[in-house]
CSV table of C-alpha atoms and ligand atoms in Angstrom, one decimal:
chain,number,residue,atom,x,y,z
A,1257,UNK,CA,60.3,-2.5,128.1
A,1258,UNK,CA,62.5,-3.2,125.5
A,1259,UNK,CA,66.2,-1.1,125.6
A,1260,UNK,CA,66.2,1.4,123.0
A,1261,UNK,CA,68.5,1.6,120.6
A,1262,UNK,CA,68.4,4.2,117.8
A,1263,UNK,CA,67.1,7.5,118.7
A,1264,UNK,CA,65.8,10.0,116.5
A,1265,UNK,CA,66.8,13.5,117.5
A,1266,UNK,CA,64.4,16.9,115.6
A,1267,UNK,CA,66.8,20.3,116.6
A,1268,UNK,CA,70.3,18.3,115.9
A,1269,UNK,CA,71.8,20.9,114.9
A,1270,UNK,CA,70.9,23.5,117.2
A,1271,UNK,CA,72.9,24.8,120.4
A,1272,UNK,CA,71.0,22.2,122.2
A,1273,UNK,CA,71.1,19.4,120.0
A,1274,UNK,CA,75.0,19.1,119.4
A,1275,UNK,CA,75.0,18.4,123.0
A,1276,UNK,CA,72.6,16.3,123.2
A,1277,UNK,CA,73.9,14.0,119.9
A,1278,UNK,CA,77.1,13.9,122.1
A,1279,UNK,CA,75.7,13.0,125.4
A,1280,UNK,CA,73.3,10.1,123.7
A,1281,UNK,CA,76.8,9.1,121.6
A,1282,UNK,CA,78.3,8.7,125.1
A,1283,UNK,CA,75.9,6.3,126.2
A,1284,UNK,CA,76.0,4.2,123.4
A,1285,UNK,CA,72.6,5.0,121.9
A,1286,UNK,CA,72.7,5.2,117.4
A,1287,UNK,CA,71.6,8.9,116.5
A,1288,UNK,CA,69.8,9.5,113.7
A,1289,UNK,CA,69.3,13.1,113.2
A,1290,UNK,CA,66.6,15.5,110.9
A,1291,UNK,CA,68.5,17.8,109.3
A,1292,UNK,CA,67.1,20.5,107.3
A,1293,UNK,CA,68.8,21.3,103.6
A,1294,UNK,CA,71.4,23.4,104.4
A,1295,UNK,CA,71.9,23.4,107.8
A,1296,UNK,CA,74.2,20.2,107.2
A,1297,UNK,CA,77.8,21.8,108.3
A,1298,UNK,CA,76.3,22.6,111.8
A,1299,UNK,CA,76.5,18.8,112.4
A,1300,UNK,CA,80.2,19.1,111.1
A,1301,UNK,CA,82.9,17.2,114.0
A,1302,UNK,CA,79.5,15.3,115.6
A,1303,UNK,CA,81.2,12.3,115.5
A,1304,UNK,CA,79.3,9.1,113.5
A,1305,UNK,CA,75.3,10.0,113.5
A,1306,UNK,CA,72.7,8.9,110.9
A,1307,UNK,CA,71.1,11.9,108.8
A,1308,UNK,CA,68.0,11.9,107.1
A,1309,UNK,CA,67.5,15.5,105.6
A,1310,UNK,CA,63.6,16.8,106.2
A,1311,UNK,CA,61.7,19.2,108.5
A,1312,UNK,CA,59.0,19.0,111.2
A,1313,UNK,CA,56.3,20.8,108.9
A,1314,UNK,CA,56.7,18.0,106.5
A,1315,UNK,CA,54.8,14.7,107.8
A,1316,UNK,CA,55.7,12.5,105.4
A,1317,UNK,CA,59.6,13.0,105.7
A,1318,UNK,CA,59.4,12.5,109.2
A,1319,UNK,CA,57.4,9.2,108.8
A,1320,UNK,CA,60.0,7.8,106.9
A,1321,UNK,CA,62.8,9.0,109.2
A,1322,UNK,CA,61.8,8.0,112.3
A,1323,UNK,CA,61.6,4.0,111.3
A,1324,UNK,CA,63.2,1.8,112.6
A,1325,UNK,CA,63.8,4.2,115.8
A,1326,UNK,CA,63.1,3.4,119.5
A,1327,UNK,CA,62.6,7.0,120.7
A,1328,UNK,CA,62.5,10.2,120.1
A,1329,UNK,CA,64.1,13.4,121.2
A,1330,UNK,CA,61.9,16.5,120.3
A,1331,UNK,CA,64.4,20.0,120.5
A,1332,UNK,CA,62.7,21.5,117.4
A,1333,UNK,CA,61.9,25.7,118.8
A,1334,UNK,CA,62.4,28.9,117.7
A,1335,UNK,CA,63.0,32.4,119.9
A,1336,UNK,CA,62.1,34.5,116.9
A,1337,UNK,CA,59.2,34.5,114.1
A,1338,UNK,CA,59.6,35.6,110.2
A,1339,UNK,CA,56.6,36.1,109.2
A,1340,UNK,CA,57.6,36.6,105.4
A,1341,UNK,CA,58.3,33.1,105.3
A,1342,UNK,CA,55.4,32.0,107.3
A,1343,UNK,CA,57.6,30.6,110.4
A,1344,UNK,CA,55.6,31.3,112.8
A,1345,UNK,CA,55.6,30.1,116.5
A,1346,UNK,CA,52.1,28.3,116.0
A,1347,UNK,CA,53.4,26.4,112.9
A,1348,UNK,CA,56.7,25.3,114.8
A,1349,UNK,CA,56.0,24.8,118.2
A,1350,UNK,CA,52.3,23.5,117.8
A,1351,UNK,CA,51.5,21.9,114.2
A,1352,UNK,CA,55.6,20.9,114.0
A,1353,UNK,CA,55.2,18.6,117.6
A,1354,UNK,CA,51.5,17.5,116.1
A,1355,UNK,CA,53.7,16.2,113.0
A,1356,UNK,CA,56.6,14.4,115.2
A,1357,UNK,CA,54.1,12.6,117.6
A,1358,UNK,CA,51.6,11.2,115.2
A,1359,UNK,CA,55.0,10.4,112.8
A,1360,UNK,CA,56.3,8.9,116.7
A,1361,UNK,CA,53.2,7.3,116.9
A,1362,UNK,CA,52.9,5.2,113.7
A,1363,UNK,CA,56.5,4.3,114.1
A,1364,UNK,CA,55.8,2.3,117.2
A,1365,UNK,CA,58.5,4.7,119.3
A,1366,UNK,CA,58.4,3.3,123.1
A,1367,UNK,CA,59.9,6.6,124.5
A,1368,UNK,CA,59.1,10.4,123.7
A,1369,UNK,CA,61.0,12.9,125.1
A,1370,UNK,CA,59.7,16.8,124.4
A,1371,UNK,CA,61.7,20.4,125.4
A,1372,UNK,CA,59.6,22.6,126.2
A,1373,UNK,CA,60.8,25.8,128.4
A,1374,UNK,CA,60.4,27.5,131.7
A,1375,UNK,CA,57.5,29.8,132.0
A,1376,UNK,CA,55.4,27.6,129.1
A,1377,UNK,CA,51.5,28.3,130.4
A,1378,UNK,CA,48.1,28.9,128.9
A,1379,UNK,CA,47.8,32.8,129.2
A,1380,UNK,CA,51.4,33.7,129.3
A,1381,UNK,CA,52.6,37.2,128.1
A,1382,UNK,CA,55.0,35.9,125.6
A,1383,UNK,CA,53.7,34.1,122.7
A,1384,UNK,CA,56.9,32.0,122.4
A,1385,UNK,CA,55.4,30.4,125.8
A,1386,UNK,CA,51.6,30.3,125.2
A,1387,UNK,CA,52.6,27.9,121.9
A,1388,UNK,CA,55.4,26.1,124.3
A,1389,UNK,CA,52.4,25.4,126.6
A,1390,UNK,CA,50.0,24.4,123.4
A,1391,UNK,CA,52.9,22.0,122.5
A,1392,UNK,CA,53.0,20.7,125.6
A,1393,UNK,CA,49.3,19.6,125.8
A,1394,UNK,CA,49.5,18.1,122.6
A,1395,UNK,CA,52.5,15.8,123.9
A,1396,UNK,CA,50.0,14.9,126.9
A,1397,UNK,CA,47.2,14.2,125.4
A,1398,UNK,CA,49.3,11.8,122.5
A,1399,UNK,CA,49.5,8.3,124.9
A,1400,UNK,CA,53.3,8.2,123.9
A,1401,UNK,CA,55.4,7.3,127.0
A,1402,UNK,CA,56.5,10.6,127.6
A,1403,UNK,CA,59.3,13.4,129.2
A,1404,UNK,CA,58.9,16.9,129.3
A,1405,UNK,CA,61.8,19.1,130.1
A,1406,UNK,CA,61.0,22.9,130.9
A,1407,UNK,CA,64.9,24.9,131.1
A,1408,UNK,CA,65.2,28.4,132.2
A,1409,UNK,CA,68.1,30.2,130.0
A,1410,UNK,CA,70.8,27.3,129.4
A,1411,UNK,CA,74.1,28.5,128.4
A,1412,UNK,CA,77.3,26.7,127.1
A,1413,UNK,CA,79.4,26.5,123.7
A,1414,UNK,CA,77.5,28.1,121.2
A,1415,UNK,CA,74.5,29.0,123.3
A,1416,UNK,CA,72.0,32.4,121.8
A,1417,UNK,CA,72.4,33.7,125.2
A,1418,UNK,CA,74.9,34.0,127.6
A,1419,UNK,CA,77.3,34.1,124.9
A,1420,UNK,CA,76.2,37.0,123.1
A,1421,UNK,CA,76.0,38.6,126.6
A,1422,UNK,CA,79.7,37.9,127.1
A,1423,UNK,CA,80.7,39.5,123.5
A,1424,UNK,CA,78.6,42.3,125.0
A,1425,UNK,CA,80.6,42.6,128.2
A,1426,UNK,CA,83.8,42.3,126.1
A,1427,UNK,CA,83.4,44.8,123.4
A,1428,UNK,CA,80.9,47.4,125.0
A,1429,UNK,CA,82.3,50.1,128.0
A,1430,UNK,CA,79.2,49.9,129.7
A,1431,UNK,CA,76.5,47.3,129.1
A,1432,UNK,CA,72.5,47.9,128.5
A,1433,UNK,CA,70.5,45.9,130.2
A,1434,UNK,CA,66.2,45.9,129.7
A,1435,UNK,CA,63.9,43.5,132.0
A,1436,UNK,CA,63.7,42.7,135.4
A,1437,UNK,CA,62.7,39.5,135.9
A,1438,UNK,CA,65.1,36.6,137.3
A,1439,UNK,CA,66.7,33.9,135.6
A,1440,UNK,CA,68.6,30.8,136.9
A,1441,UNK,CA,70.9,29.7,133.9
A,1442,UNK,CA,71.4,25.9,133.3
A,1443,UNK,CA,74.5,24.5,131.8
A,1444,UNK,CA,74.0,22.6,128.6
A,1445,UNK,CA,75.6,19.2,129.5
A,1446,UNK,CA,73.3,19.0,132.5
A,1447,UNK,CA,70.1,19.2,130.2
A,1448,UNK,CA,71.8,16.6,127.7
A,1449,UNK,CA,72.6,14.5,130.2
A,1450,UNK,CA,69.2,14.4,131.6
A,1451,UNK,CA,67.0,14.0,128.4
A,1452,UNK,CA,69.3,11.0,127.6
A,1453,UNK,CA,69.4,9.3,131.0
A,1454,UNK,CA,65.1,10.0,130.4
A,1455,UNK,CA,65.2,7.4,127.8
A,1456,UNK,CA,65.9,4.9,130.4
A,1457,UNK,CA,64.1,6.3,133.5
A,1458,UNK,CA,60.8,4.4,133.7
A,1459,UNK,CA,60.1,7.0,136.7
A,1460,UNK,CA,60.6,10.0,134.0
A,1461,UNK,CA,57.4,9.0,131.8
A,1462,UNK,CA,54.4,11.1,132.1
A,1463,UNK,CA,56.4,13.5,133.9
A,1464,UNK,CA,57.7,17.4,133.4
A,1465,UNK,CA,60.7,18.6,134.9
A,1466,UNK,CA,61.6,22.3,135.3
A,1467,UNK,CA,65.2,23.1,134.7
A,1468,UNK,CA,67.9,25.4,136.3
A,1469,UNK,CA,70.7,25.3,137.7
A,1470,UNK,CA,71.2,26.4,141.7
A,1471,UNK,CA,72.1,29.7,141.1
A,1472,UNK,CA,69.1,32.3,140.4
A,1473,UNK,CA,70.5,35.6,139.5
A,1474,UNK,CA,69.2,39.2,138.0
A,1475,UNK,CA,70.2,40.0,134.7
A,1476,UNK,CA,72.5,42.6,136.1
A,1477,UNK,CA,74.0,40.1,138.4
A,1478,UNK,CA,74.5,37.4,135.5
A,1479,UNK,CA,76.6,40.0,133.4
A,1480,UNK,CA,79.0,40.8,136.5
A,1481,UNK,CA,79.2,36.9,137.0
A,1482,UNK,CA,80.2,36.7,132.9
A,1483,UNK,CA,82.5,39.4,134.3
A,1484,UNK,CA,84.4,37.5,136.6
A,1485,UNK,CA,84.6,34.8,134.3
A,1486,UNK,CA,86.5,36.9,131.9
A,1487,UNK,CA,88.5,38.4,134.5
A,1488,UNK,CA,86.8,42.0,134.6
A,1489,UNK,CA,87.2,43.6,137.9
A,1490,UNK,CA,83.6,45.2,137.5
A,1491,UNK,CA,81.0,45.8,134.5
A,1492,UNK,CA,79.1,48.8,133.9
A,1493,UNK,CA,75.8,48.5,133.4
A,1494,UNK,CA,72.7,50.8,131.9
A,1495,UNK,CA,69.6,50.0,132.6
A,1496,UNK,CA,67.3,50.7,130.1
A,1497,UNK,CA,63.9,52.0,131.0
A,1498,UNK,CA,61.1,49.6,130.4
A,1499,UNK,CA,59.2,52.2,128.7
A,1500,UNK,CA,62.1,52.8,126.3
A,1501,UNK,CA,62.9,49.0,126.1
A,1502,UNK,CA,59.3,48.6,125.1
A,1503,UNK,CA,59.3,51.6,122.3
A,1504,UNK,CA,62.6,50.3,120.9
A,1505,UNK,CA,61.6,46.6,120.6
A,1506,UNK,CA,58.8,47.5,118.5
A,1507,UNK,CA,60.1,50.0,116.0
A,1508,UNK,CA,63.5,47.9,115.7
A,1509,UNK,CA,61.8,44.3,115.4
A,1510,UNK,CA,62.3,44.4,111.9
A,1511,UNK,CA,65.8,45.1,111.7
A,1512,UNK,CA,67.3,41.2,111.4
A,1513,UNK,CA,70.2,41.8,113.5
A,1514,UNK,CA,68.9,43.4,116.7
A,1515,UNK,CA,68.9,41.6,119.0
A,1516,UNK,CA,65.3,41.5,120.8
A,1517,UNK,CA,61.6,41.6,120.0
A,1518,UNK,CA,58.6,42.7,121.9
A,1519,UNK,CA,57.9,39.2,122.8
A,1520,UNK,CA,61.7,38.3,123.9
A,1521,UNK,CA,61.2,41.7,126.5
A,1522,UNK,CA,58.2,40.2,127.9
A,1523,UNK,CA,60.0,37.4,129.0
A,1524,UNK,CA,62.5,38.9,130.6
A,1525,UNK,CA,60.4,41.2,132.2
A,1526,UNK,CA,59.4,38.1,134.3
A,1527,UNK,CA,60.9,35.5,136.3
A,1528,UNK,CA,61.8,32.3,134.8
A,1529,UNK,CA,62.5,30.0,137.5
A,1530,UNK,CA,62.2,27.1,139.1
A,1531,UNK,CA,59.7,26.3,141.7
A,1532,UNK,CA,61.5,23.7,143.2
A,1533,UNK,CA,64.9,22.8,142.3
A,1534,UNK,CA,65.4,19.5,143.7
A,1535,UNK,CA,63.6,17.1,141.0
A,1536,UNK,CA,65.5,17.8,138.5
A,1537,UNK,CA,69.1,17.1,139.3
A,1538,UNK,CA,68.0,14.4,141.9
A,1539,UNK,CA,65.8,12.7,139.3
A,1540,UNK,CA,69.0,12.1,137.1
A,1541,UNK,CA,71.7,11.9,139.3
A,1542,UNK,CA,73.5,15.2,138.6
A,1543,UNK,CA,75.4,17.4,141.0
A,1544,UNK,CA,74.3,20.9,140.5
A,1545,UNK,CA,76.8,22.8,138.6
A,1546,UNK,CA,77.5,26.5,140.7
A,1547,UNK,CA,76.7,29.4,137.4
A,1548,UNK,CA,79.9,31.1,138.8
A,1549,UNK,CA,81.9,27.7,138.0
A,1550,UNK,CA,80.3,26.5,134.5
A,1551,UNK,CA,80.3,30.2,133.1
A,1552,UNK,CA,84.1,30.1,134.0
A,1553,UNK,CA,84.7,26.9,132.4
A,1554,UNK,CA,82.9,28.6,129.1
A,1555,UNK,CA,84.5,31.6,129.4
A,1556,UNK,CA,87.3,31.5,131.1
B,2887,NAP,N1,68.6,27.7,124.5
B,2887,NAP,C1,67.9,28.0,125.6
B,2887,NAP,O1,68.3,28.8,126.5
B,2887,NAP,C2,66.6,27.3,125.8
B,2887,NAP,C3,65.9,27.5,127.0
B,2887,NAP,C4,64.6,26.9,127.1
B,2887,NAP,C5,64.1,26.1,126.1
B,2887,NAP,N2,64.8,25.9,125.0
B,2887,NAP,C6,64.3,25.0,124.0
B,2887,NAP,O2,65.2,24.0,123.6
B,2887,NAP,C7,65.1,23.7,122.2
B,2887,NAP,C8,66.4,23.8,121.5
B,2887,NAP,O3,66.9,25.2,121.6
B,2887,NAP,P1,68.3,25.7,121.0
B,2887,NAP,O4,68.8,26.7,121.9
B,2887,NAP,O5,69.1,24.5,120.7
B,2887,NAP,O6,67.7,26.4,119.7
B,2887,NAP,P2,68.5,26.6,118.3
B,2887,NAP,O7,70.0,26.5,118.5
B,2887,NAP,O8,67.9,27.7,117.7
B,2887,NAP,O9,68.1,25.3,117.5
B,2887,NAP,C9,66.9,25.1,117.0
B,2887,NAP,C10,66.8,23.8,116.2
B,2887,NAP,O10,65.5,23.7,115.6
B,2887,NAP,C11,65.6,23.4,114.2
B,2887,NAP,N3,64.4,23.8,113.5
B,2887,NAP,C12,63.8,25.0,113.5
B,2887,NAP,N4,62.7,25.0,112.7
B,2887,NAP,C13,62.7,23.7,112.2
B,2887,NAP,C14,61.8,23.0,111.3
B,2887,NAP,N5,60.7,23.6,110.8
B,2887,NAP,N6,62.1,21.7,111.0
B,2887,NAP,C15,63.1,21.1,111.5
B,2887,NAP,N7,64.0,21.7,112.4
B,2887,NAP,C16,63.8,23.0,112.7
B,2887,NAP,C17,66.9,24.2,113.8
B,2887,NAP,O11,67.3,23.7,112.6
B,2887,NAP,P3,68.2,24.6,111.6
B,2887,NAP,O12,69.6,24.4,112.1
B,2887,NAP,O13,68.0,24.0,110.3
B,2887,NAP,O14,67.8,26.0,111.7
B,2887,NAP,C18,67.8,23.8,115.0
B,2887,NAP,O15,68.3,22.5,114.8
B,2887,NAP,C19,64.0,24.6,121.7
B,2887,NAP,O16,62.8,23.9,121.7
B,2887,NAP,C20,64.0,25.8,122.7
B,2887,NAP,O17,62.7,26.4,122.7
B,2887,NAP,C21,66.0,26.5,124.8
């Protein structure tokens, strides 16, 4: 197979994406990133990247983008629908990864790498992963070469998770926690790291990889490790009924700012990790990064 070169990147300027524009930088690889209007001074201190400005609900934008490209790195998701603006879950996840493989398609690409996430399946609970898993069989069924990566919770710089948890931890007295499923948080690097070393990886096409780190924790036991990190001697902690959780999620959906939905509380109400650890670092030649030691380096 030809080496690729240039490889277009959908989600740039997410959490995700920064660090993955960095880690495919690092390799040598030209990025050429969609950007939507707007969200331009996200990519601000990126380093040198090529932009085309367009979105994954527009074909044609992305047909001319991605020429001239080798591969492409599909991080386009949302956590969160608004509805007034028809942004839906279906639209992104499922019609917006229809648009980027046929547009990958026509533009020859010889690798397609897709991020999914842990817990996507027909059936599930949370609509976030029934359209992960709807994305997910459209990648299959597109005869692209390609990756798909499944992460539980990934935290780092800028992350919508463990982050927020932290502010929690340093601004509230005692913290309320809702759902009681297990996680097993990923740092970010690792994932960037293995979606570019993908693009290389004959052994990685046609296959998915579930992602976590080695650590799997309860929410209550992630917020005393984001303790430590920050130096607290111990966090308090509420748990929040999931009766209550359930009630509160629905009337307070609305409300921009809060913080979770009904759909965001069925995921954590289950577990969301990995069957088997080992492919995933061994397939890309990381060393598993201990939670206790990347959330220190984030935090600390
Ligand atoms: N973060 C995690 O813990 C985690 C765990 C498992 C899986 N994942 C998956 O990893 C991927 C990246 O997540 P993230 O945390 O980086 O999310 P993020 O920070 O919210 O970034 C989402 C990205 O998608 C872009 N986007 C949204 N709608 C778009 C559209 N219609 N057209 C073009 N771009 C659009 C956003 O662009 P704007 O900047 O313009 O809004 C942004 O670049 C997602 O697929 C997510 O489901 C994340």
């Amino acid at each position: 197979m030809r080496p690729v070169h240039r490889v277009f990147v959908t989600g740039a300027t997410g959490f995700v994406g920064r660090a993955v524009i960095q880690a495919l930088r690092g390799e040598g690889y030209v990025v050429r990133c969609l950007v939507r209007r707007g969200s331009e001074p996200s990519l601000r201190g990126v380093g040198a990247i090529e932009r085309v400005e367009g979105d994954v609900l527009a074909p044609q934008l992305l047909d001319e983008g991605m020429a001239g490209c080798g591969a492409v790195v599909h991080l386009v998701g949302i956590i969160r629908e608004h509805i007034a603006t028809n942004t839906t879950f279906y639209r992104v996840h499922v019609q917006g990864t229809v648009n980027v493989v046929a547009a990958a398609a026509a533009a020859g690409v010889r690798r397609y790498v897709h991020m999914s996430a842990l817990g996507a399946r027909e059936g599930a609970p949370s609509r976030y992963h029934r359209t992960k898993w709807a994305a997910e069989e459209v990648v299959r069924a597109c005869g692209l070469p390609w990756t798909i990566f499944r992460p539980s919770v990934i935290y780092g710089r800028g992350d919508g998770f463990v982050s927020p948890l932290a502010r929690l931890v340093r601004r509230l007295p005692v913290v309320p926690l809702v759902g009681g499923g297990r996680l097993q948080p990923v740092a970010v690097e690792q994932v960037a790291q293995a979606v570019t070393r993908a693009l290389a990886l004959p052994a990685a096409v046609k296959q998915t990889y579930e992602v976590g780190g080695p650590d799997v924790v309860t929410l209550g036991e992630l917020v005393d490790l984001i303790g430590r990190a920050l130096g607290r001697r111990r966090v308090l902690k509420l748990y929040v009924p999931a009766a209550v959780a359930r009630v509160a999620t629905r009337v307070l959906q609305a409300v921009p700012y809060f913080p979770l939905t009904p759909d965001h509380l069925r995921m954590l109400e289950e577990d969301n990790v990995v069957c088997d650890p080992a492919p995933f670092p061994g397939a890309f030649g990381l060393a598993p990064l201990p939670l206790a030691t990347g959330l220190r380096r984030l935090l600390g």
